[in-house]
Tab-separated table of C-alpha atoms in Angstrom:
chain	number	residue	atom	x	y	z
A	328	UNK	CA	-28.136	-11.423	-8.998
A	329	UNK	CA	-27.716	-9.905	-12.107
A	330	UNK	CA	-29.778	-7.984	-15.096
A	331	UNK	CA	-29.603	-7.736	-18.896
A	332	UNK	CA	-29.374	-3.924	-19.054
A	333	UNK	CA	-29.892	-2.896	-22.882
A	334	UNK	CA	-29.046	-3.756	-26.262
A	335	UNK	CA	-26.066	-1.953	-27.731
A	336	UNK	CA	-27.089	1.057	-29.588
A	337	UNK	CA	-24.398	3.365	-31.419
A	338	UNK	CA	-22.981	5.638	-29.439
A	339	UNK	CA	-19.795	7.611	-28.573
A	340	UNK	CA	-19.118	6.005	-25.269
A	341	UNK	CA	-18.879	2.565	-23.714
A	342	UNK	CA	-22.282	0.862	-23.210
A	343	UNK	CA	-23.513	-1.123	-19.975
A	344	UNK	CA	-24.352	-4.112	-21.084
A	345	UNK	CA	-24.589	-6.085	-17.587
A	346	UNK	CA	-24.394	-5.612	-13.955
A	347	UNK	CA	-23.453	-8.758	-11.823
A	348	UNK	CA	-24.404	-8.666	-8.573
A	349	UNK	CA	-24.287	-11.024	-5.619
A	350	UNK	CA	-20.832	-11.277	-3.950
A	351	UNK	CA	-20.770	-10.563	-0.208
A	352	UNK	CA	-17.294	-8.279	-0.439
A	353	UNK	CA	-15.266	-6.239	-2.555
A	354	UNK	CA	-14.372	-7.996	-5.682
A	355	UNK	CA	-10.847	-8.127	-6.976
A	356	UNK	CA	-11.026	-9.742	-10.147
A	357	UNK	CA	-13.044	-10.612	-12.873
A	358	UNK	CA	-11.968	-11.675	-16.359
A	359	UNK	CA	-14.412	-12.912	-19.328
A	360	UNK	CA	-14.250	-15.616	-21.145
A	361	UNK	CA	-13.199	-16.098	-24.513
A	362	UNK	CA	-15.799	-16.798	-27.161
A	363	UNK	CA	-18.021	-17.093	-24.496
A	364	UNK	CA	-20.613	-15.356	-22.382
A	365	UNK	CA	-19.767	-15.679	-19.293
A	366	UNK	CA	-17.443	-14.181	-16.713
A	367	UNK	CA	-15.160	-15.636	-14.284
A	368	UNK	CA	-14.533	-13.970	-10.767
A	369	UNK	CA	-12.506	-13.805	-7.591
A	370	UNK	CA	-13.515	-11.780	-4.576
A	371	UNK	CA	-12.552	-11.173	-0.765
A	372	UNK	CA	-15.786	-13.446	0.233
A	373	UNK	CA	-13.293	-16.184	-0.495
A	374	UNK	CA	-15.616	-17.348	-3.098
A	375	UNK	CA	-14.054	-17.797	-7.162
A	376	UNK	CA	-17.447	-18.025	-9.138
A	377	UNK	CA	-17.966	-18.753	-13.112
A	378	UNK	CA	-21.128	-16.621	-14.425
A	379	UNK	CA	-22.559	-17.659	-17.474
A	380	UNK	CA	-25.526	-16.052	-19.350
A	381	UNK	CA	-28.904	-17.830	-19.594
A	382	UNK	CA	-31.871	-17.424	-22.670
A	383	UNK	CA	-33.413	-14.566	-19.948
A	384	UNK	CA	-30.286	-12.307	-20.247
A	385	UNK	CA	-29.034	-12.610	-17.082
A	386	UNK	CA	-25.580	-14.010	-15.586
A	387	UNK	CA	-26.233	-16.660	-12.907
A	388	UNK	CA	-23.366	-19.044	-11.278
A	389	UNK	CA	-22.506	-22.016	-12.712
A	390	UNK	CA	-19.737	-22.600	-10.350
A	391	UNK	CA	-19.542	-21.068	-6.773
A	392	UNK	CA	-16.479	-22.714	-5.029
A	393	UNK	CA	-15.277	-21.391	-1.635
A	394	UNK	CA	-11.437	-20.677	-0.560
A	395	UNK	CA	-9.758	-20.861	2.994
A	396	UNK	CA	-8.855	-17.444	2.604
A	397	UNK	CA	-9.909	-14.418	1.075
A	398	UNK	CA	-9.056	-14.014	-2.603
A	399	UNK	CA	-6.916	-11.531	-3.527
A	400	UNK	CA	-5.199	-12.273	-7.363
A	401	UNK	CA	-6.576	-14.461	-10.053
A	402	UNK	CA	-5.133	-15.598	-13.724
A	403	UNK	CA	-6.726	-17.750	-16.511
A	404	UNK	CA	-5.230	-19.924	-19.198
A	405	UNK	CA	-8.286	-20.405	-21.475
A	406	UNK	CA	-6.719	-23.246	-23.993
A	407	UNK	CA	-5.888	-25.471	-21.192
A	408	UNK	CA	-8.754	-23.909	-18.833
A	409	UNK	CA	-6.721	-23.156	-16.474
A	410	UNK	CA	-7.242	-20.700	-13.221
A	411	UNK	CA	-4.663	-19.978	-10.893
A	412	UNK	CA	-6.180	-18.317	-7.615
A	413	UNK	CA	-3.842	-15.880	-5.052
A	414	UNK	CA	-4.754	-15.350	-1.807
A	415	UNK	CA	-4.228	-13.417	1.064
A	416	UNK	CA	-2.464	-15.678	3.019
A	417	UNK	CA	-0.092	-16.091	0.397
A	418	UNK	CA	-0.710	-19.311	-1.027
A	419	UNK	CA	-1.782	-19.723	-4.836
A	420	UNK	CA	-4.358	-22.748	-6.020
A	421	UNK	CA	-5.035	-24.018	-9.378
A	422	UNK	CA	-8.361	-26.090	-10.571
A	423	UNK	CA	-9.203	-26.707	-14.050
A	424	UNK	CA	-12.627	-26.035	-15.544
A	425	UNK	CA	-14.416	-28.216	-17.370
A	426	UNK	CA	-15.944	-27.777	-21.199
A	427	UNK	CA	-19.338	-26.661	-20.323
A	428	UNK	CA	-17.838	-24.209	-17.100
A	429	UNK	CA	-20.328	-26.372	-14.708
A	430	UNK	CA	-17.655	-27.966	-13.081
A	431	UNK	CA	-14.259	-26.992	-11.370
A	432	UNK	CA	-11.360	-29.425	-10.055
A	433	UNK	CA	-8.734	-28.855	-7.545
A	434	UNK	CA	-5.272	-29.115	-9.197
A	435	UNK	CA	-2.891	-28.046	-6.878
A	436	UNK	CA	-1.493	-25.633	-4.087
A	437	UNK	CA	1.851	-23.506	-4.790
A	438	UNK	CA	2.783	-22.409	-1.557
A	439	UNK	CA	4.229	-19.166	-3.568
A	440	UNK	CA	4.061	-16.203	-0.849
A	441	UNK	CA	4.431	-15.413	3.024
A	442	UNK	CA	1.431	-12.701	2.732
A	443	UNK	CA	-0.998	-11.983	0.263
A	444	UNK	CA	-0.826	-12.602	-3.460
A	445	UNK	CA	-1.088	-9.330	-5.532
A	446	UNK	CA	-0.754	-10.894	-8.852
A	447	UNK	CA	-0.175	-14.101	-11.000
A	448	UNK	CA	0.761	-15.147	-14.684
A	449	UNK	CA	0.663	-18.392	-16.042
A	450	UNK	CA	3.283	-19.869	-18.929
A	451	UNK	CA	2.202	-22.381	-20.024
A	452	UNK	CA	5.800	-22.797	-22.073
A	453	UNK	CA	7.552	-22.972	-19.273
A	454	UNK	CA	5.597	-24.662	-17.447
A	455	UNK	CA	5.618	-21.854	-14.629
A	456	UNK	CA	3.164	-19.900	-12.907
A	457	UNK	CA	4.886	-16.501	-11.609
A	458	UNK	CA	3.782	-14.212	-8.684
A	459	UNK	CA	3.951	-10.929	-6.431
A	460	UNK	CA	3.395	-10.442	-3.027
A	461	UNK	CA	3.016	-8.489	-0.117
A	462	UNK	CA	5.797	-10.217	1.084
A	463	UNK	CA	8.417	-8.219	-1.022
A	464	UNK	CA	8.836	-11.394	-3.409
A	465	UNK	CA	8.382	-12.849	-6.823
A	466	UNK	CA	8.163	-16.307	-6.953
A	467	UNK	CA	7.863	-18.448	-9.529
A	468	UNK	CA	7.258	-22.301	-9.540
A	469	UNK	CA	7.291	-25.570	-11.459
A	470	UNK	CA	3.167	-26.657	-12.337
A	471	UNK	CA	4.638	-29.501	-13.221
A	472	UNK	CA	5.902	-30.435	-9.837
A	473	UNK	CA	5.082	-27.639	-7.920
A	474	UNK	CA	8.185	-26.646	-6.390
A	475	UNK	CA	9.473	-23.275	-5.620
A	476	UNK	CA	12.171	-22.282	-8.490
A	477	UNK	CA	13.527	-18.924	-7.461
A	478	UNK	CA	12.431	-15.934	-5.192
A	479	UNK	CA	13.681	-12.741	-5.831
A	480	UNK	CA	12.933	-10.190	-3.096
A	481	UNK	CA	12.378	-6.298	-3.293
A	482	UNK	CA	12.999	-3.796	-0.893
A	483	UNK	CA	8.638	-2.699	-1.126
A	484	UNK	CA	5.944	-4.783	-1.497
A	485	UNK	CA	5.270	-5.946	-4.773
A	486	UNK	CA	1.909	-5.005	-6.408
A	487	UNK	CA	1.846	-5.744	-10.008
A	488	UNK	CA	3.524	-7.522	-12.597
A	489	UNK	CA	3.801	-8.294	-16.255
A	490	UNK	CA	5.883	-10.879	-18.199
A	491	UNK	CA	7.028	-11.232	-21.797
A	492	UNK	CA	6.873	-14.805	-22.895
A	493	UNK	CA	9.499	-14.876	-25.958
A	494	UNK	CA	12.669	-13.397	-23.474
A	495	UNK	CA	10.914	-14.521	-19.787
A	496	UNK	CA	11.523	-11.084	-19.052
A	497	UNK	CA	9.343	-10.237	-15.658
A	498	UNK	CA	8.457	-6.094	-15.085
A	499	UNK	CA	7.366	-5.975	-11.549
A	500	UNK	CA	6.011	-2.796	-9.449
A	501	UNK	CA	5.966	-2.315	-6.072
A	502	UNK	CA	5.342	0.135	-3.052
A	503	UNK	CA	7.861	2.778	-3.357
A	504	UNK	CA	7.144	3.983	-7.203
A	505	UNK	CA	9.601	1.425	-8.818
A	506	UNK	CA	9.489	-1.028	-11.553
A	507	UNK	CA	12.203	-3.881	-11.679
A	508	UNK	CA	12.847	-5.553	-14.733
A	509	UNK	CA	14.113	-8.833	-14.288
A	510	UNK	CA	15.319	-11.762	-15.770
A	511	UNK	CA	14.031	-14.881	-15.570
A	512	UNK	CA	16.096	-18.460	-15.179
A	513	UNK	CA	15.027	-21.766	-14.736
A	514	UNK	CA	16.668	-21.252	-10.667
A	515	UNK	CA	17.748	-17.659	-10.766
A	516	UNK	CA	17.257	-14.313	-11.687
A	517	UNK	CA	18.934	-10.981	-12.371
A	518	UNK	CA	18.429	-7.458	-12.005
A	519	UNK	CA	18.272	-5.839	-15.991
A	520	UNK	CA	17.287	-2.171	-14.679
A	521	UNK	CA	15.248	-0.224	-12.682
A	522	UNK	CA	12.219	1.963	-13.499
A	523	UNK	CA	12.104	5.151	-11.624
A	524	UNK	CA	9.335	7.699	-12.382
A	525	UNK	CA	6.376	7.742	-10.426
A	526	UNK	CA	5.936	9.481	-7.206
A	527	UNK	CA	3.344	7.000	-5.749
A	528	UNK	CA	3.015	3.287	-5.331
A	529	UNK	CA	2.847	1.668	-8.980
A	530	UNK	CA	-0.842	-0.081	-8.992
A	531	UNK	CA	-0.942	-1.351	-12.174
A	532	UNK	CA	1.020	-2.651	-15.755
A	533	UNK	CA	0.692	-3.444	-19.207
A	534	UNK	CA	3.340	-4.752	-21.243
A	535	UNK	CA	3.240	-4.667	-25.280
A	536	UNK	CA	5.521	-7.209	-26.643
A	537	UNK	CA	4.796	-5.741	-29.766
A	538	UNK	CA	5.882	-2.148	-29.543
A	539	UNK	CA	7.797	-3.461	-26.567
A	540	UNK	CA	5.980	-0.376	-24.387
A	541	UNK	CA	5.762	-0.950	-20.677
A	542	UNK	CA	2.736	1.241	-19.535
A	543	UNK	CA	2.587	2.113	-15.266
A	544	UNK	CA	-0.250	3.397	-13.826
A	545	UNK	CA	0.050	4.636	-9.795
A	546	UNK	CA	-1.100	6.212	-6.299
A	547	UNK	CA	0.008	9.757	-7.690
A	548	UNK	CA	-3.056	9.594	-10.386
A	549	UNK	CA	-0.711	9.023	-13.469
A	550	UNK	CA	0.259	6.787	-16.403
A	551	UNK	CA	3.666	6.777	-17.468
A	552	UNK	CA	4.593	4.679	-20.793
A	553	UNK	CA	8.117	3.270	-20.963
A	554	UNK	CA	9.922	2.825	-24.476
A	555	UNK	CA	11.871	-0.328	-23.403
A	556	UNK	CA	12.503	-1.354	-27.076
A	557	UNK	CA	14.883	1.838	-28.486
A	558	UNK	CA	14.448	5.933	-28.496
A	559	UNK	CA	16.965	5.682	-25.547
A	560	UNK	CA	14.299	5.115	-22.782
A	561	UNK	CA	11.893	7.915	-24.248
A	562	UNK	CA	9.247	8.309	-21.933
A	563	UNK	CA	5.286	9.729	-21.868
A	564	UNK	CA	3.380	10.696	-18.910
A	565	UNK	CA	-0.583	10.853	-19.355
A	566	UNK	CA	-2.505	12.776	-16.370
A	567	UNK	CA	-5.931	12.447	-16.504
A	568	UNK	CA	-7.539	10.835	-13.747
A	569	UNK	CA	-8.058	12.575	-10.106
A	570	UNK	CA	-7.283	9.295	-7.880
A	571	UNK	CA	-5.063	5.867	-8.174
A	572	UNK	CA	-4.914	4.335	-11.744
A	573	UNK	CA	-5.907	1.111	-10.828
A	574	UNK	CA	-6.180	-0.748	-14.318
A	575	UNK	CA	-4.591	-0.668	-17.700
A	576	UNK	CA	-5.018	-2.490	-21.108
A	577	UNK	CA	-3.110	-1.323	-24.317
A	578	UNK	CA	-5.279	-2.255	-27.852
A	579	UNK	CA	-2.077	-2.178	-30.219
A	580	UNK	CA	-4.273	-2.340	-33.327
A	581	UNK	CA	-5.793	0.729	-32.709
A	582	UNK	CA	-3.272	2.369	-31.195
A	583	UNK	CA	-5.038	3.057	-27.690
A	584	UNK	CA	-4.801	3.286	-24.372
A	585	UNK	CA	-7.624	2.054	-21.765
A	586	UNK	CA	-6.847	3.068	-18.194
A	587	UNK	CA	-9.454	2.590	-14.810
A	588	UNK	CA	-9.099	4.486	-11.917
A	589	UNK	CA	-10.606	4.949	-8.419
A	590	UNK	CA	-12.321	7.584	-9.553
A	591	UNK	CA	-14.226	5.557	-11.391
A	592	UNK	CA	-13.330	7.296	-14.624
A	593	UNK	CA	-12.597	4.762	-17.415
A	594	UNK	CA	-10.529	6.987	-19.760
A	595	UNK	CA	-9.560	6.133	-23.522
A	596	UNK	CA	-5.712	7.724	-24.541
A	597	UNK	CA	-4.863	8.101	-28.563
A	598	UNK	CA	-1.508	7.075	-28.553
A	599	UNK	CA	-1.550	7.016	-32.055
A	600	UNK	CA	-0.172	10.897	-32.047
A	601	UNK	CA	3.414	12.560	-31.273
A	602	UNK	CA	3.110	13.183	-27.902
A	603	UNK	CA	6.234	15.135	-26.279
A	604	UNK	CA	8.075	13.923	-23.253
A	605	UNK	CA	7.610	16.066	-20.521
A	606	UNK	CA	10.678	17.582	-18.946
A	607	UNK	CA	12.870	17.360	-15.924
A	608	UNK	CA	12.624	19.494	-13.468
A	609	UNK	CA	15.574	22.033	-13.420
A	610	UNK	CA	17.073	23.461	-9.785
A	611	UNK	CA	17.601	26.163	-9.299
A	612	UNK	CA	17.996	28.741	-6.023
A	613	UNK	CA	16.068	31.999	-7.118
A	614	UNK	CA	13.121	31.879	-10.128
A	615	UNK	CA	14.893	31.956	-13.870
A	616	UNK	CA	12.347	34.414	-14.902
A	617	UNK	CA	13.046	36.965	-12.282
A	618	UNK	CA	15.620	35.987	-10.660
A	619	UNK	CA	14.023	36.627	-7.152
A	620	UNK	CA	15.699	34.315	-4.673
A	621	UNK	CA	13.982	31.404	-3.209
A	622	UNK	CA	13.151	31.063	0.181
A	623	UNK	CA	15.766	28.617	1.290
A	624	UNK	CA	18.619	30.680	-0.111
A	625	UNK	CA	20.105	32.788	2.786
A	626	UNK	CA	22.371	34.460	0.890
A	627	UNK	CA	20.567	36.762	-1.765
A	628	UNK	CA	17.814	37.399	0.087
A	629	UNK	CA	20.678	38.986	2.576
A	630	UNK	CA	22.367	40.499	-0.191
A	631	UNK	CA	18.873	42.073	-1.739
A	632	UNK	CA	17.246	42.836	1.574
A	633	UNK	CA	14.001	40.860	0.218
A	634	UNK	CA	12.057	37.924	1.033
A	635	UNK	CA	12.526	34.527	-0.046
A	636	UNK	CA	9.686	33.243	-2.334
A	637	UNK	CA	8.245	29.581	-2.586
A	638	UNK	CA	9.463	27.241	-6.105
A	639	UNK	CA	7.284	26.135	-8.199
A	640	UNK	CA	7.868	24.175	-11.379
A	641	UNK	CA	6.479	25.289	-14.769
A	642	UNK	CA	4.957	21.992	-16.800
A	643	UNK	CA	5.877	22.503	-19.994
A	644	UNK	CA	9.403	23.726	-19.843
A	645	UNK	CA	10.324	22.650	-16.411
A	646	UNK	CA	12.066	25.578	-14.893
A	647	UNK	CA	11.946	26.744	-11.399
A	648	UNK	CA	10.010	29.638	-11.025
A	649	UNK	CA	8.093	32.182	-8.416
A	650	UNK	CA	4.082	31.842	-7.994
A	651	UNK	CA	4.420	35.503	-9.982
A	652	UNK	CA	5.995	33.596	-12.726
A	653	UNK	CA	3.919	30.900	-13.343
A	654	UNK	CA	0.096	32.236	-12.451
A	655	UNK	CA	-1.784	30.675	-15.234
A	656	UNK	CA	-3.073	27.207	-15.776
A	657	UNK	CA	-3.328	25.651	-18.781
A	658	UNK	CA	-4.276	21.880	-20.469
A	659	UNK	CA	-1.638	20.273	-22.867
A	660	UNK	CA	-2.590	17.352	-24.026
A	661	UNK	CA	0.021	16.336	-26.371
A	662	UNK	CA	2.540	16.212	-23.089
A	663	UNK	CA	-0.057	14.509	-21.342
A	664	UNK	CA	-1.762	17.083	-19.340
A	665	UNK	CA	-5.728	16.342	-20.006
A	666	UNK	CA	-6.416	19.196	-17.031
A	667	UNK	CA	-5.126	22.776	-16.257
A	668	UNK	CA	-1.702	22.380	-14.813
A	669	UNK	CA	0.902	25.095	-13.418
A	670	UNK	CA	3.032	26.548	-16.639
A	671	UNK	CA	4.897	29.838	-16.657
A	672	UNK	CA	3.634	32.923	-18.472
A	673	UNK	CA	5.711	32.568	-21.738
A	674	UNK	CA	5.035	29.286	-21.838
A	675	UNK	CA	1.379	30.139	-21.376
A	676	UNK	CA	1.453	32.761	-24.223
A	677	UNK	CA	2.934	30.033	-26.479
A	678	UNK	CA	0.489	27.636	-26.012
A	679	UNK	CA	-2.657	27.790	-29.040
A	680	UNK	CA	-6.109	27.018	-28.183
A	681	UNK	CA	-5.605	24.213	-30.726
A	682	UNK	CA	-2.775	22.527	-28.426
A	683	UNK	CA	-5.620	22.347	-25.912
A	684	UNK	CA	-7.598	19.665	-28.196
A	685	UNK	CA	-7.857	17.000	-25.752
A	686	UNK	CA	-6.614	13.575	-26.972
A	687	UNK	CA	-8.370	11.340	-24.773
A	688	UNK	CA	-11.804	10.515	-23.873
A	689	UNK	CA	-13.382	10.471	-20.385
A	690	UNK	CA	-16.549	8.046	-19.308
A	691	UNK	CA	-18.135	7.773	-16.037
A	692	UNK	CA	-17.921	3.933	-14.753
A	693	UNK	CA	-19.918	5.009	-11.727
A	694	UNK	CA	-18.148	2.546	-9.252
A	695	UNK	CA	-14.707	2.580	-7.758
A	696	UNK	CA	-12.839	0.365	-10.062
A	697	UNK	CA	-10.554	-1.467	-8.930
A	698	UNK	CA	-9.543	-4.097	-11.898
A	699	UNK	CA	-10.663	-4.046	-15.487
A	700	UNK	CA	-10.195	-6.494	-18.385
A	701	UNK	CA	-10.636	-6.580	-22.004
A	702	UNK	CA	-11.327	-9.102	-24.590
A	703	UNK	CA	-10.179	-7.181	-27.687
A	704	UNK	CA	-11.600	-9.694	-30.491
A	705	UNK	CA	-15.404	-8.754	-28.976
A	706	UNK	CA	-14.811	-4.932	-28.304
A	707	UNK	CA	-15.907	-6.145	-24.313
A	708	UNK	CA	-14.731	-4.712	-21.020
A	709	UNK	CA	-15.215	-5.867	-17.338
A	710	UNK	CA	-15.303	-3.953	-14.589
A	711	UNK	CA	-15.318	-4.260	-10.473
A	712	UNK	CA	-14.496	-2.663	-7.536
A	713	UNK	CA	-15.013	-2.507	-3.935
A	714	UNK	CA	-19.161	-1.839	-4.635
A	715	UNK	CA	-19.366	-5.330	-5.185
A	716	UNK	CA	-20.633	-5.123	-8.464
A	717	UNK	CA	-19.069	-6.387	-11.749
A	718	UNK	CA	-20.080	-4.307	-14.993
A	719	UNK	CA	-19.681	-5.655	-18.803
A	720	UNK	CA	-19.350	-2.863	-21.342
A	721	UNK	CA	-19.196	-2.880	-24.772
A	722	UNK	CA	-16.083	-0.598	-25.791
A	723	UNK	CA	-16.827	-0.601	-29.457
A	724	UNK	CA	-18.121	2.795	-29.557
A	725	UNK	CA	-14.907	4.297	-28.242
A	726	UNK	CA	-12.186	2.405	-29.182
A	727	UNK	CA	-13.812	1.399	-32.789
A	728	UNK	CA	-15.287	-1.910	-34.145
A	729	UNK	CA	-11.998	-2.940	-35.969
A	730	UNK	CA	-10.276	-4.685	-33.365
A	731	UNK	CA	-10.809	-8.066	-35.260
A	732	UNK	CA	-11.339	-8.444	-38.777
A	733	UNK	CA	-14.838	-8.925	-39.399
A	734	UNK	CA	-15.993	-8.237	-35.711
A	735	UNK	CA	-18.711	-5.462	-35.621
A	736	UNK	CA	-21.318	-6.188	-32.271
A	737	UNK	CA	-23.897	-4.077	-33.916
């Protein structure tokens, strides 16, 4: 079911550690537990399972419970032991494990959502456990009694969703690129603003209560970090990966970015530089570097007797220009772009080999990842996707062995 794989040896990217194998369909989440070995996951088998490693090295279940339904979300309170199950026909359970993770009871049943359950946090101020669906809603209900509180609906399903405990400020995503930032009330809710940026369904968030940096990852392959505390709404876009971000995790002591994709890249951002914002795009109806007219505008290409030419969009400085214009590719990291993008020639020209330093690092996960999660104070990452298979990495090599004071795995 599952094997020890090596011992962690230094090195300048993340180390295998495990591979858990045994579930019967795609597996949609999987979180460790603190100051323990062992891993808790939820899959579309409709099984949640606790893993826990034995004297041989391997990960073997200690508890294998089966739902009604397929599960499709999961969250996990480790002080009060705690797990809070989604599923995908839109109801949410919570069981409580015991001391020694051999044993797990049946709590209760929110009935939160219409369709399936995309995601789920639990506050355990509040006393609330808070929800997305694919029913264009986020609910959030009393554990205490385990009645509904308030729904708020979207126009798009909802995918994803953060929450920041101190203000019970909620930032959900959903289908149609946007992120909502709402307000929370003990029987209401209101609309703060809304997020507008990607070009793709938002898969994926990470909120940094911190900083107070909101960090998206979507369908259209890209991260975009939101300054909701100040710098008037400054915002980064990181392109890296060549399919969906799936997965995102912020280490604010280190000043990094971890981001999974379907690609199965697992990709490591220094945000811990001055990055510059990339620009808007400008209009315009013939190319502002030689003025030859595009092809939609009747007019000049009438008054020139010449043919209208397709509009591009330089990366750098964002004007409209002619495939003439803009016929070199270049990297620039520092505005986000980790591969060769469309720029125009002067903007080409200005552009030093050292602006091409990359300032993130790319590692093979070798499985279509579909959720990731870290626990910071051990340098430890898991992994899973539709393979199956659940992976356990040691990050330490990559993102340092600082994250706690006096951790160091080696």
């Amino acid at each position: 079911m599952a094997a020890e794989i090596h011992s962690r040896p230094q090195s300048s990217r993340p180390v295998l550690l495990s591979k858990i194998e045994g579930h019967q369909d795609a597996v949609t989440a999987a979180l460790l537990i603190p100051k323990e070995d062992g891993v808790i996951t939820a899959s579309e088998d409709r099984t949640i399972r606790v893993w826990l490693k034995r004297d041989s090295g391997q990960y073997w279940p200690s508890i294998y419970h089966t739902m009604a339904s397929p599960c499709s979300a999961m969250a996990y309170h480790h002080d009060s032991r705690r797990i809070f199950v989604g599923q995908d026909n839109g109801a949410v359970m919570e069981f409580h494990v015991s001391e020694d993770f051999n044993k797990m009871n049946f709590i209760k049943t929110y009935p939160a959502h219409q369709n399936r359950v995309t995601a789920i946090i639990f506050s355990l101020a509040t006393e609330w456990v808070i929800s997305t669906g694919h029913d264009k809603c986020v609910s959030w209900m009393c554990t205490r009694s385990g009645n509904m509180l308030g729904r708020h609906f979207s126009t798009s399903w909802t995918s994803c969703l953060q929450y920041d405990f101190d203000t019970q400020y909620a930032f959900v995503g959903d289908c149609s690129g946007q992120i909502s930032l709402l307000k929370l009330e003990q029987s209401s809710c209101s609309v703060i603003t809304t997020l507008k940026g990607h070009e793709g369904s938002v898969a994926c968030l990470w909120w940094d209560p911190i900083q107070r940096l909101l960090f998206s990852g979507a369908s259209d392959n890209s991260i975009i970090m939101w300054d909701i505390g100040g710098r008037k709404g400054r915002t980064l876009l990181l392109q890296g990966h060549h399919d969906r971000v799936q997965s995102l995790c912020y280490l604010q002591l280190t000043r990094q970015l971890v981001s999974c994709s379907s690609d199965g890249r697992i990709a490591v951002w220094n945000m811990d530089v001055s990055r510059e914002e990339a620009p808007q795009w400008l209009e315009s109806d013939s190319c502002q570097k030689c003025e030859q007219p595009f092809f939609w505008n009747i007019k000049q290409m009438w008054d020139t007797k010449t043919l209208g030419l397709r509009q591009h969009h330089c990366r750098k400085c964002g004007q409209a220009v002619c495939g003439k214009c803009s016929s070199k590719r270049s990297s620039y990291p520092v505005m986000g772009f980790e591969f060769q993008v469309r720029v125009c020639d002067s903007c080409y020209d200005s552009i030093k080999d050292e602006d091409r330093t990359s300032l993130a690092t790319f590692h093979e996960g070798k499985h279509n990842i579909s959720h990731m999660s870290m626990d910071v104070a051990r340098g430890l990452m898991v992994t899973c996707g539709t393979d199956r298979v659940v992976k356990i990495w040691d990050m330490t090599p990559v993102v340092g062995c600082s994250l706690a004071t006096g951790f160091s795995p080696h």
